[in-house]
Coordinates of C-alpha atoms and ligand atoms in Angstrom, one line a residue:
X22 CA -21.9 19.2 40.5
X23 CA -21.0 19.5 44.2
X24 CA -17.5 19.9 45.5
X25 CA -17.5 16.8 46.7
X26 CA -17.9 14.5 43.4
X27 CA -15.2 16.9 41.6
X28 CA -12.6 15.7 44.1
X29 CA -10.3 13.2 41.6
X30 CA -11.2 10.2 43.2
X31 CA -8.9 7.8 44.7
X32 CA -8.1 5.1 42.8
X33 CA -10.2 1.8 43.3
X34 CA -6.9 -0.2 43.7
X35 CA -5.5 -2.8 45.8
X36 CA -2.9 -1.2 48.8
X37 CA -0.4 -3.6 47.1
X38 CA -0.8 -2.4 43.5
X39 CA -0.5 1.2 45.2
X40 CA 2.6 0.6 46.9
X41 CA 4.0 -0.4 43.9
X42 CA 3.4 2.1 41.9
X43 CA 2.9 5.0 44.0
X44 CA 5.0 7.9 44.4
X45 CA 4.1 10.2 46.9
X46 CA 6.1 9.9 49.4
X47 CA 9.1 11.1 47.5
X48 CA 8.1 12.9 44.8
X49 CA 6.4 15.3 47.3
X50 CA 9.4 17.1 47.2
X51 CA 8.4 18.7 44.3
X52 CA 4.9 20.4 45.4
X53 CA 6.2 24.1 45.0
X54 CA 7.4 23.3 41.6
X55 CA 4.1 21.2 40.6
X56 CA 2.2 24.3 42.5
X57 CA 3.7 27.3 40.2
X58 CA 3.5 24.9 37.1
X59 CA -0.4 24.9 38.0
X60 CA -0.1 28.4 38.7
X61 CA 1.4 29.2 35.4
X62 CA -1.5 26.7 33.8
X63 CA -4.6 28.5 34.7
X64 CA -2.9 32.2 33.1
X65 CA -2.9 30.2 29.9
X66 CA -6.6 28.8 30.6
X67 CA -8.0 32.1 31.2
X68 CA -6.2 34.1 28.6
X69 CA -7.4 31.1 25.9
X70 CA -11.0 31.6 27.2
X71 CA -11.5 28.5 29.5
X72 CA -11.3 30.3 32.9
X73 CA -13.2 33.1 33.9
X74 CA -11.4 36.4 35.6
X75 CA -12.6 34.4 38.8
X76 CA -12.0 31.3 38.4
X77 CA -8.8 32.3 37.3
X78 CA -8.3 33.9 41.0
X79 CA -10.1 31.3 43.4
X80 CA -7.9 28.9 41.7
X81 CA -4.8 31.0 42.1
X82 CA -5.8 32.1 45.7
X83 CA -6.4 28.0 46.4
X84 CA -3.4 27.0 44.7
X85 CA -1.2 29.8 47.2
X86 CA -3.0 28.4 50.3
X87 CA -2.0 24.7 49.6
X88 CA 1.4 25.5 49.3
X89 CA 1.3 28.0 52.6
X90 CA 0.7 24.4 54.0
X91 CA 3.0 22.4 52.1
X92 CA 5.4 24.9 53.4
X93 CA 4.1 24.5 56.9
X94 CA 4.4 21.2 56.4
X95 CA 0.5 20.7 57.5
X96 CA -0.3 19.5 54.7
X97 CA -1.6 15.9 54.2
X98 CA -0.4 13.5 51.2
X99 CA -2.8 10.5 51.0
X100 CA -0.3 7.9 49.4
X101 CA -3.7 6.5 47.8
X102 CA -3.7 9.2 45.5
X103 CA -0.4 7.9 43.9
X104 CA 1.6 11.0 43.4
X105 CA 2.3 14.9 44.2
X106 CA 0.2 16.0 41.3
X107 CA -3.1 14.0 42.1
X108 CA -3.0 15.2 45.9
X109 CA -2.3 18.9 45.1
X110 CA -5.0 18.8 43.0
X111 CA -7.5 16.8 45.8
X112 CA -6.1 19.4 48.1
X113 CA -7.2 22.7 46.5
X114 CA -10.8 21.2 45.1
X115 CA -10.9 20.4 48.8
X116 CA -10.5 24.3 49.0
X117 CA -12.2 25.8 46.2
X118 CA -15.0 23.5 45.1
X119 CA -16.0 22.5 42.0
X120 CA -14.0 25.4 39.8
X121 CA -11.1 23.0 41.0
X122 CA -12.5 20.4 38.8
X123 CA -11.3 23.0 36.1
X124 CA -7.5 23.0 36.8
X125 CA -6.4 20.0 34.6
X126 CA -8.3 21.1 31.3
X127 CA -5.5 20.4 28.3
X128 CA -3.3 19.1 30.4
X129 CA -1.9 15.8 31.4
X130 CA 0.4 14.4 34.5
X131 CA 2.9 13.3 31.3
X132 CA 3.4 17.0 30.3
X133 CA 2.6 18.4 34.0
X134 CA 5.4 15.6 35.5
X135 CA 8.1 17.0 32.7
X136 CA 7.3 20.4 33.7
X137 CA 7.9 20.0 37.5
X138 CA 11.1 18.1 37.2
X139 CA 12.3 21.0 34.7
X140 CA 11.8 23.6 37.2
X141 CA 12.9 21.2 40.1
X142 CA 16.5 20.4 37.9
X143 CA 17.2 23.9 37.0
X144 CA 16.6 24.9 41.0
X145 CA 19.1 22.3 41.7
X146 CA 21.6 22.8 39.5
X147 CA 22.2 26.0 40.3
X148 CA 22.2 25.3 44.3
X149 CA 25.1 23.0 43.1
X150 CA 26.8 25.7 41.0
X151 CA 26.8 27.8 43.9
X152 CA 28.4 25.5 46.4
X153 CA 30.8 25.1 43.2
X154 CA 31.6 29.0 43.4
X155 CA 32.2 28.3 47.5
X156 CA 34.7 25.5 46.7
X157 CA 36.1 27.5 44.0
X158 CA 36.2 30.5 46.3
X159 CA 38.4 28.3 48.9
X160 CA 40.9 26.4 46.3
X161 CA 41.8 30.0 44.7
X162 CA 42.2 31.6 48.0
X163 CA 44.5 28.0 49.4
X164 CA 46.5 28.9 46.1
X165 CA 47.2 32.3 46.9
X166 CA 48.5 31.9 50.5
X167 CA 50.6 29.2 49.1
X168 CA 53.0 31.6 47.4
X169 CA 56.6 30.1 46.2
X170 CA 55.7 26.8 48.2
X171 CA 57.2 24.0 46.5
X172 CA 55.2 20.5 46.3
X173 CA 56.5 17.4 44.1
X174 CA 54.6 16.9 41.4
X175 CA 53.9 13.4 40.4
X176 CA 53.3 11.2 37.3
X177 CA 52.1 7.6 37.6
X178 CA 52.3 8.6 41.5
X179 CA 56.0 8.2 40.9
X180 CA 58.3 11.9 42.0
X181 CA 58.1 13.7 38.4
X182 CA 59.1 17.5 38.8
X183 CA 58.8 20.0 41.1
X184 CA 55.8 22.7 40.5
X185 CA 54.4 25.4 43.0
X186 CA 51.1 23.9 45.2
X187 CA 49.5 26.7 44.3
X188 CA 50.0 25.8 40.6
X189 CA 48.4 22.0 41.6
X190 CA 45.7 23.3 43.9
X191 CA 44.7 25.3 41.0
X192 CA 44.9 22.5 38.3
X193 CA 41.6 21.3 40.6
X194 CA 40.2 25.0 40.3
X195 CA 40.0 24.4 36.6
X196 CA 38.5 20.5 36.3
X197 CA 35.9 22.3 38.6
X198 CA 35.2 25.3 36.3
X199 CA 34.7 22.7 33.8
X200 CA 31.9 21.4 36.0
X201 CA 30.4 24.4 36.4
X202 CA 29.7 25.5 32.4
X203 CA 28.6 22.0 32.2
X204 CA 26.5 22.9 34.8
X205 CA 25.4 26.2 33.0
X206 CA 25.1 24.7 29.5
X207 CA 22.7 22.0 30.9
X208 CA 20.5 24.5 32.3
X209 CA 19.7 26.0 29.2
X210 CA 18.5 22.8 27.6
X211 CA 16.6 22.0 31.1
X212 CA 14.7 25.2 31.1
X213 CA 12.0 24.8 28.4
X214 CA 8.5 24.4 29.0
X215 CA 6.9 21.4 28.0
X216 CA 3.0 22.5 29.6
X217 CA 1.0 21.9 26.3
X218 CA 2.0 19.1 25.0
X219 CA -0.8 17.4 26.9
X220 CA -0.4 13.4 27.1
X221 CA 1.5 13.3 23.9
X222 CA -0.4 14.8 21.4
X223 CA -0.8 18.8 22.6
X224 CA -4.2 20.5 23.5
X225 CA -7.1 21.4 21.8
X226 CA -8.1 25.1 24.2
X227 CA -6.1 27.1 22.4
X228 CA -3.3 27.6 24.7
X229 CA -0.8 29.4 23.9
X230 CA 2.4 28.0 25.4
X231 CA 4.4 30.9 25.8
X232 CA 2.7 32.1 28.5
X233 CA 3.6 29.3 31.4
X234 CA 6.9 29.4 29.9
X235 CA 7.0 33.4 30.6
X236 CA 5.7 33.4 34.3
X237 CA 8.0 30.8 35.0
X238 CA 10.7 32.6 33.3
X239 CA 11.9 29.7 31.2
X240 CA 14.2 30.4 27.9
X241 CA 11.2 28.9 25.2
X242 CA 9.2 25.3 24.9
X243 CA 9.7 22.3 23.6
X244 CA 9.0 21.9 20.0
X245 CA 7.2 18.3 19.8
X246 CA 4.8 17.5 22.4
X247 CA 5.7 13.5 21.6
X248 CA 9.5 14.3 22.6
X249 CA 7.9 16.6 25.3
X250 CA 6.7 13.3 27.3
X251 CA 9.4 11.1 26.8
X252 CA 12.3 13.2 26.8
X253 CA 14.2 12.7 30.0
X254 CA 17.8 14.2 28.4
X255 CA 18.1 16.6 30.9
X256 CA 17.9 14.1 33.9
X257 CA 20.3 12.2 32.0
X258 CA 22.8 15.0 31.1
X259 CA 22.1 16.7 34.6
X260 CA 23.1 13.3 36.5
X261 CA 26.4 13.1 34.1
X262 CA 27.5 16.7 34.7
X263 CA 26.9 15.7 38.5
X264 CA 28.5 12.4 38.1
X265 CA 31.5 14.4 36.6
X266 CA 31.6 16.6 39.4
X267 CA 31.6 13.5 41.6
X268 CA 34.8 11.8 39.8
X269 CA 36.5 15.5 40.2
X270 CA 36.0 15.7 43.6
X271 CA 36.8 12.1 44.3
X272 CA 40.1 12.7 42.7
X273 CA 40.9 16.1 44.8
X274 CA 40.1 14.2 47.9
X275 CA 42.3 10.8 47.0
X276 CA 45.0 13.3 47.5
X277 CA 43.7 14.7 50.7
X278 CA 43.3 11.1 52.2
X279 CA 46.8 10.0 50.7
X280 CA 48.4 13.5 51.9
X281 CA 47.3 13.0 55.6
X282 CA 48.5 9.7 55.4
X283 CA 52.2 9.0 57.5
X284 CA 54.0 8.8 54.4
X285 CA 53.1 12.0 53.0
X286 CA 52.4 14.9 55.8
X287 CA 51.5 16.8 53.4
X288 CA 48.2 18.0 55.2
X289 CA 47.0 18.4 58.4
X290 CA 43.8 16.7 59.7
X291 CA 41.2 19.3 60.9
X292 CA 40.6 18.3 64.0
X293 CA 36.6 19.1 64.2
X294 CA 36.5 17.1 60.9
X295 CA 38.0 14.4 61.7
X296 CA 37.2 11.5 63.6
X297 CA 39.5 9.6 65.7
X298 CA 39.6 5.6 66.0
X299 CA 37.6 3.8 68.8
X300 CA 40.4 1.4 69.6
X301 CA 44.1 3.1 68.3
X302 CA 44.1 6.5 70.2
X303 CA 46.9 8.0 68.2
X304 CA 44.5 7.9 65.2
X305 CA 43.0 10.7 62.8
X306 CA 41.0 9.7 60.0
X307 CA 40.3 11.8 56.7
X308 CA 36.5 10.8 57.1
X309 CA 34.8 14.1 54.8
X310 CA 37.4 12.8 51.9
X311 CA 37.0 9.4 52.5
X312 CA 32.9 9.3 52.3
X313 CA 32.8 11.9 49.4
X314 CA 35.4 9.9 47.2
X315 CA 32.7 7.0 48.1
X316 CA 30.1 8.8 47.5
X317 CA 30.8 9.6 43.9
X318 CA 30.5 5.8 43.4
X319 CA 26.9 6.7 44.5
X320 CA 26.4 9.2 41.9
X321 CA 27.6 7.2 38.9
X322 CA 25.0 4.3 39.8
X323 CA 22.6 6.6 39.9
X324 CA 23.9 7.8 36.1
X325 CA 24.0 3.8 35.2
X326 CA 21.0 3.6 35.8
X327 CA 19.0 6.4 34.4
X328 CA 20.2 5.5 31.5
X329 CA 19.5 2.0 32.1
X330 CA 15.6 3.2 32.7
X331 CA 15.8 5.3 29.5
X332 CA 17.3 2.7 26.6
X333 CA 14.7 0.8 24.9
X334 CA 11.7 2.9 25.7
X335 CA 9.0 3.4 22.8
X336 CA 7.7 7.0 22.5
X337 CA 5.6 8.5 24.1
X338 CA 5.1 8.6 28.1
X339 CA 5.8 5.2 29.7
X340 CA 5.7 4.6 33.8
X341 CA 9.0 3.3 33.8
X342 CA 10.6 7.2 33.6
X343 CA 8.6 7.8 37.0
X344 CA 11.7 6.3 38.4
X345 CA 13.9 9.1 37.1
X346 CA 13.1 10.8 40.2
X347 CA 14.3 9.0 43.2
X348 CA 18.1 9.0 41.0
X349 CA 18.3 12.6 40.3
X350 CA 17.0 13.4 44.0
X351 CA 19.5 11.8 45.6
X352 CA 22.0 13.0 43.0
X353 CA 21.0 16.3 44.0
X354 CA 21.4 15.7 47.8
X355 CA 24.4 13.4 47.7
X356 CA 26.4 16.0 45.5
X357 CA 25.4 19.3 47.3
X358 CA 26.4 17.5 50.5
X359 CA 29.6 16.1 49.8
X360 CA 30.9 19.8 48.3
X361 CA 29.6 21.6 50.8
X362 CA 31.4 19.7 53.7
X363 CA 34.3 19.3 51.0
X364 CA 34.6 23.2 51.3
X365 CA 34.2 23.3 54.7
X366 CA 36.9 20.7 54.9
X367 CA 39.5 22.5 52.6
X368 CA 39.1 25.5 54.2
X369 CA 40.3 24.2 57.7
X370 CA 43.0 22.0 56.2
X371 CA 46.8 23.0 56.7
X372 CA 49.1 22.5 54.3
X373 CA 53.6 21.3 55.9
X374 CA 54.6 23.3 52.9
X375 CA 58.1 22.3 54.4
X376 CA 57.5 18.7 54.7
X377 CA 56.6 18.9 50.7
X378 CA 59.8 20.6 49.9
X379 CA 61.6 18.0 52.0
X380 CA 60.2 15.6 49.8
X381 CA 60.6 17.1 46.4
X382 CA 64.6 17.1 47.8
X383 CA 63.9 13.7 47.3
X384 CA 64.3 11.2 43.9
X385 CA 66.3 13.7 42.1
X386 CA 63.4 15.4 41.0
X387 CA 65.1 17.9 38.8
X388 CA 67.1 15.3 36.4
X389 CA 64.7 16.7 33.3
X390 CA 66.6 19.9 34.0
X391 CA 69.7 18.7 33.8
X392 CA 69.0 16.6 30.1
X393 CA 67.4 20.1 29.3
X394 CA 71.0 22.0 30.1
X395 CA 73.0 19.3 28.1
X396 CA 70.6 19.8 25.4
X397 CA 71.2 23.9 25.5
X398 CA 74.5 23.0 25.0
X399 CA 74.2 21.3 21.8
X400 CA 73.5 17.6 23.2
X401 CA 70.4 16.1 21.1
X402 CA 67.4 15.6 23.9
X403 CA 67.2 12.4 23.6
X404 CA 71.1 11.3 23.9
X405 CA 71.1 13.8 27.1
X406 CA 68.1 11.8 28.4
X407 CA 70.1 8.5 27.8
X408 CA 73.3 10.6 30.0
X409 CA 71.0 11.7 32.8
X410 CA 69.1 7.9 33.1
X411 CA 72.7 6.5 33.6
X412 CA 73.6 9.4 35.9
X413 CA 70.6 8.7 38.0
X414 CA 71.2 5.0 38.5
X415 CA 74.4 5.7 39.2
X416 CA 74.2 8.0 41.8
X417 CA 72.3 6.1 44.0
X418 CA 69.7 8.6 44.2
X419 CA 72.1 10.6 46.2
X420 CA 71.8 14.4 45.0
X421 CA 75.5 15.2 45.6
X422 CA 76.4 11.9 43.5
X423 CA 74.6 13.0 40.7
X424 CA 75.9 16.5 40.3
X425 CA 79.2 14.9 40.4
X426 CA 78.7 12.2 38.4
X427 CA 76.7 14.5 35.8
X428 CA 79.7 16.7 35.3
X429 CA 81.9 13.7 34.5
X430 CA 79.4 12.7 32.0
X431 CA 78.6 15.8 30.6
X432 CA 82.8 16.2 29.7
X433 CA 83.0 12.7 28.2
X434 CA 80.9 14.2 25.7
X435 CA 82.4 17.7 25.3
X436 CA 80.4 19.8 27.7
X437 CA 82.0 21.4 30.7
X438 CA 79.6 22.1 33.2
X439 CA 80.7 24.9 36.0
X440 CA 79.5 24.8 39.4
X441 CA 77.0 27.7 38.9
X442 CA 75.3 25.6 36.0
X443 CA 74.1 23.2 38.0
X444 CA 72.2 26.0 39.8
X445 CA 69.8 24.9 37.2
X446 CA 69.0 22.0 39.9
X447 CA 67.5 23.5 42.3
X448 CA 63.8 23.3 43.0
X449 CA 63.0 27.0 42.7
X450 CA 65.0 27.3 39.6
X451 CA 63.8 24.4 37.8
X452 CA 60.0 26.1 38.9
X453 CA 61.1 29.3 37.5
X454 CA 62.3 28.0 34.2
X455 CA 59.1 26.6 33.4
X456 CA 57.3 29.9 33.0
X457 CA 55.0 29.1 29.4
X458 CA 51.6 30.1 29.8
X459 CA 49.6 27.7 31.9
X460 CA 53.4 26.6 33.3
X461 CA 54.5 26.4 36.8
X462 CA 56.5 29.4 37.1
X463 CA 55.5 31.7 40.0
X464 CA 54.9 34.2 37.0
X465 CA 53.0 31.9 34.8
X466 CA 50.9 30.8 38.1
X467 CA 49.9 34.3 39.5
X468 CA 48.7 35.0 35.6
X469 CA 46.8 32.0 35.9
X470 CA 45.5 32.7 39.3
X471 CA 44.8 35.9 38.3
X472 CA 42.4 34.4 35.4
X473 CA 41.0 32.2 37.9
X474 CA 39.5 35.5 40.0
X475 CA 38.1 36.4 37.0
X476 CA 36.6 33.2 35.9
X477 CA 34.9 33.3 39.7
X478 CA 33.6 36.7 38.9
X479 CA 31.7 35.5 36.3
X480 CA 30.5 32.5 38.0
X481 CA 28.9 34.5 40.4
X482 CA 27.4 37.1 38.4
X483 CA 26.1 34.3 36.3
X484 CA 24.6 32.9 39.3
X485 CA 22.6 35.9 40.3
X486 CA 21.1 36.1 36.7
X487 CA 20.3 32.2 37.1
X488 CA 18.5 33.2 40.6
X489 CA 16.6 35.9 39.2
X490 CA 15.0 33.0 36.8
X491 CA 14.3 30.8 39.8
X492 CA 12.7 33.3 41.7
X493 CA 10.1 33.2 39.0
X494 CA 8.6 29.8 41.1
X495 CA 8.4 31.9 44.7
X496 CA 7.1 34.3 43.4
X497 CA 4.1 32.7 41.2
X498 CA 3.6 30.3 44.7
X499 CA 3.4 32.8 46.8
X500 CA 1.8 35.9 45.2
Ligands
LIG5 N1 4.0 9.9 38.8 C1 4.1 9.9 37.4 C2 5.6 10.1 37.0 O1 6.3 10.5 37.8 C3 3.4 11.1 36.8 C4 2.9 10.8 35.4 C5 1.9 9.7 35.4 N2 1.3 9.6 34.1 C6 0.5 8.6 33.8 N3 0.1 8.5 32.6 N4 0.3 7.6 34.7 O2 6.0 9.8 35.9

């Protein structure tokens, strides 16, 4: 056989049919993984028998050269060759002649396809962990320099009660740590090895699977090479965890855009990362909040419709999950994006820590301390509630009224309050009275901030284990 008639041909299909169904020009992006699952392919050929000692190594040496040029970015994708997987293979039989021909023996795009996406997910997921750690790294360190500074802390956006900023900017520190073990837990269930399940039914050559799944330094393989094809869980759960993310981070910068805002002054506008308007000069905008709290509408589409592509589809391999990839790609650029220039964002921010404690002077945010005093002195909470709600509406909202006012009411019912009780009232001792674990206190926050640096500890040393796994694709690719 000469080189030339082992070449996978290209199809004998209409342009129209192709640019339909073709998918080359974006899942492309995923030649290095496709290359080191190849890579990881002919080991398990030659160790069953099916390659020769060099065979094995032409192949290898081709495979290595193709992705020198995919690197390069010389390499050529003919679109009629439909996807990644056909072309790399046309490009090293173009290299290595007929032994080329030899490359997809047991194997099949539906179990080749499952593999590169595994490799490409779990590469991904942890480039999003780590620009979780850098976010992390900046909300713990905005926490810190916020010391005693008070902020008012809201419930149905309405004043509730006072807490520390550091104490809120760390609540978001938490929801993200949350991301990131979602993060870590999907990984584990993304990196199995489904190479060997063929089409759907496995391989005849005596492969033994553990091998790719070693060289690639995945945790095991997939049990049933019919759930091998089909299952797409781990696009699905990867886009959720993503899509979570999103929502989290959408949240944190709802805040940022409503905190710049007139009303609040709570932060300041970096100006590099901020645009201005074309027609009001005066303006700043919060654009980097603004387009990632959009953008998280992005992601959950994207989640929609995965799962959209996934209900109803009879086992085994079916086209339809080719269109997984375009929805976890951009996922995966879309989410990487918006926290990185999140981070950078935060970072610049300022904080008016004394414009927030001007406004938690405002709407008599310590009247729960107050029903809590009348309680310590033997009022049931929920009569001193009633007291304090007629106290409040009373006073007009006026802080000096209610003190007043709430001593009258207090000896009506048998309390006498002295002037130094109502020290109770103050924003830093209301903050300081809340000190149960996980409270506001400046105690109960530095403990949790303290947990916080240790949580980020982890998080990176998990991250460098997590590397060591991915390096296991440069390494095969490039020798
Ligand atoms: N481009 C295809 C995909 O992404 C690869 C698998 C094609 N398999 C097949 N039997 N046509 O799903």
């Amino acid at each position: 056989m000469t080189a030339r008639s082992s070449r996978n041909p290209a199809p004998r299909v209409s342009d129209e049919f192709l640019g339909f169904t073709g998918s080359v020009h974006y899942d492309r992006r995923l030649w290095k993984h496709d290359i080191a699952g190849s890579i990881a392919h002919v080991h398990a050929l030659a160790h069953a028998g099916v390659l020769t000692k060099g065979e094995k190594d032409d192949l290898i040496s081709g495979l290595r050269e193709v992705a020198r040029e995919c690197a390069r970015g010389t390499a050529v994708f003919d679109p009629r060759l439909e996807d990644v997987h056909m072309n790399i293979e046309r490009m090293l039989t173009d290299r290595v002649g007929d032994v080329g021909a030899k490359l997809h023996t047991g194997r099949s795009r539906n179990d080749q396809v499952a593999l590169d996406m595994r490799l490409m997910t779990r590469e991904s997921l942890v480039g999003v962990m780590a620009e979780v750690v850098a976010l992390h790294d900046i909300i713990l360190r905005k926490a810190c320099e916020a010391g005693g500074a008070v902020l008012p802390g809201y419930t149905h956006l309405q004043h509730a009660q006072p807490v520390l900023l550091s104490h809120h900017l760390l609540a978001h520190f938490w929801r993200l740590r949350r991301d990131f073990q979602r993060m870590a837990d999907c990984y584990a269930r993304v990196n199995v090895s489904p190479l060997g399940a063929g089409a759907l039914a496995g391989t005849a050559f005596g492969i033994d699977r553990d091998i790719p799944a070693g060289l690639l330094k995945m945790g095991g393989v997939t049990e049933n090479s019919i759930d091998s094809v089909s299952d797409r869980d781990f696009v699905a759960e990867s886009v959720f965890a993503l899509s979570l993310l999103m929502v989290h981070l959408s949240s944190l910068c709802e805040e940022l855009v409503l905190w710049s805002s007139q009303e609040f002054r709570f932060v300041k506008l970096p100006k590099d990362l901020s645009s201005g308007s074309s027609m009001m000069p005066q303006k700043r905008n919060p654009d980097i909040p603004e387009l990632v709290r959009g953008k998280a509408g992005r992601a959950i589409g994207h989640l929609v419709a995965i799962l959209t592509v996934l209900k109803s589809l009879p086992l085994a391999y079916n086209r339809d999950l080719q269109e997984d990839k375009e929805n976890l790609f951009d996922v995966f650029d879309t989410v990487g994006a918006s926290l990185h220039a999140l981070t950078h964002f935060l970072a610049e921010a300022e904080f008016d820590t004394v414009r927030m404690r001007e406004s938690a002077e405002v709407g008599l945010m310590t009247a729960t301390d107050l029903a809590d005093l009348l309680t310590t002195r033997g009022i049931p909470f929920r009569t001193a509630h009633g007291i304090v709600q007629h106290v409040s509406e009373q006073s007009g909202g006026d802080p000096r009224n209610f003190k007043r006012l709430a001593v009258e009411a207090a000896s009506e019912h048998g309390v006498a309050l002295a002037g130094s009780d109502l020290d109770a009232l103050d924003l830093d001792n209301s903050i300081s009275r809340r000190d149960s674990y996980g409270g506001t206190s400046r105690v109960s926050v530095d403990i949790q901030a303290g947990e916080a640096a240790v949580a980020l500890s982890g998080e990176k040393k998990e991250l460098t284990g997590l590397r060591r796994q991915l390096a296991a694709v440069d390494d095969l690719v490039t020798g």
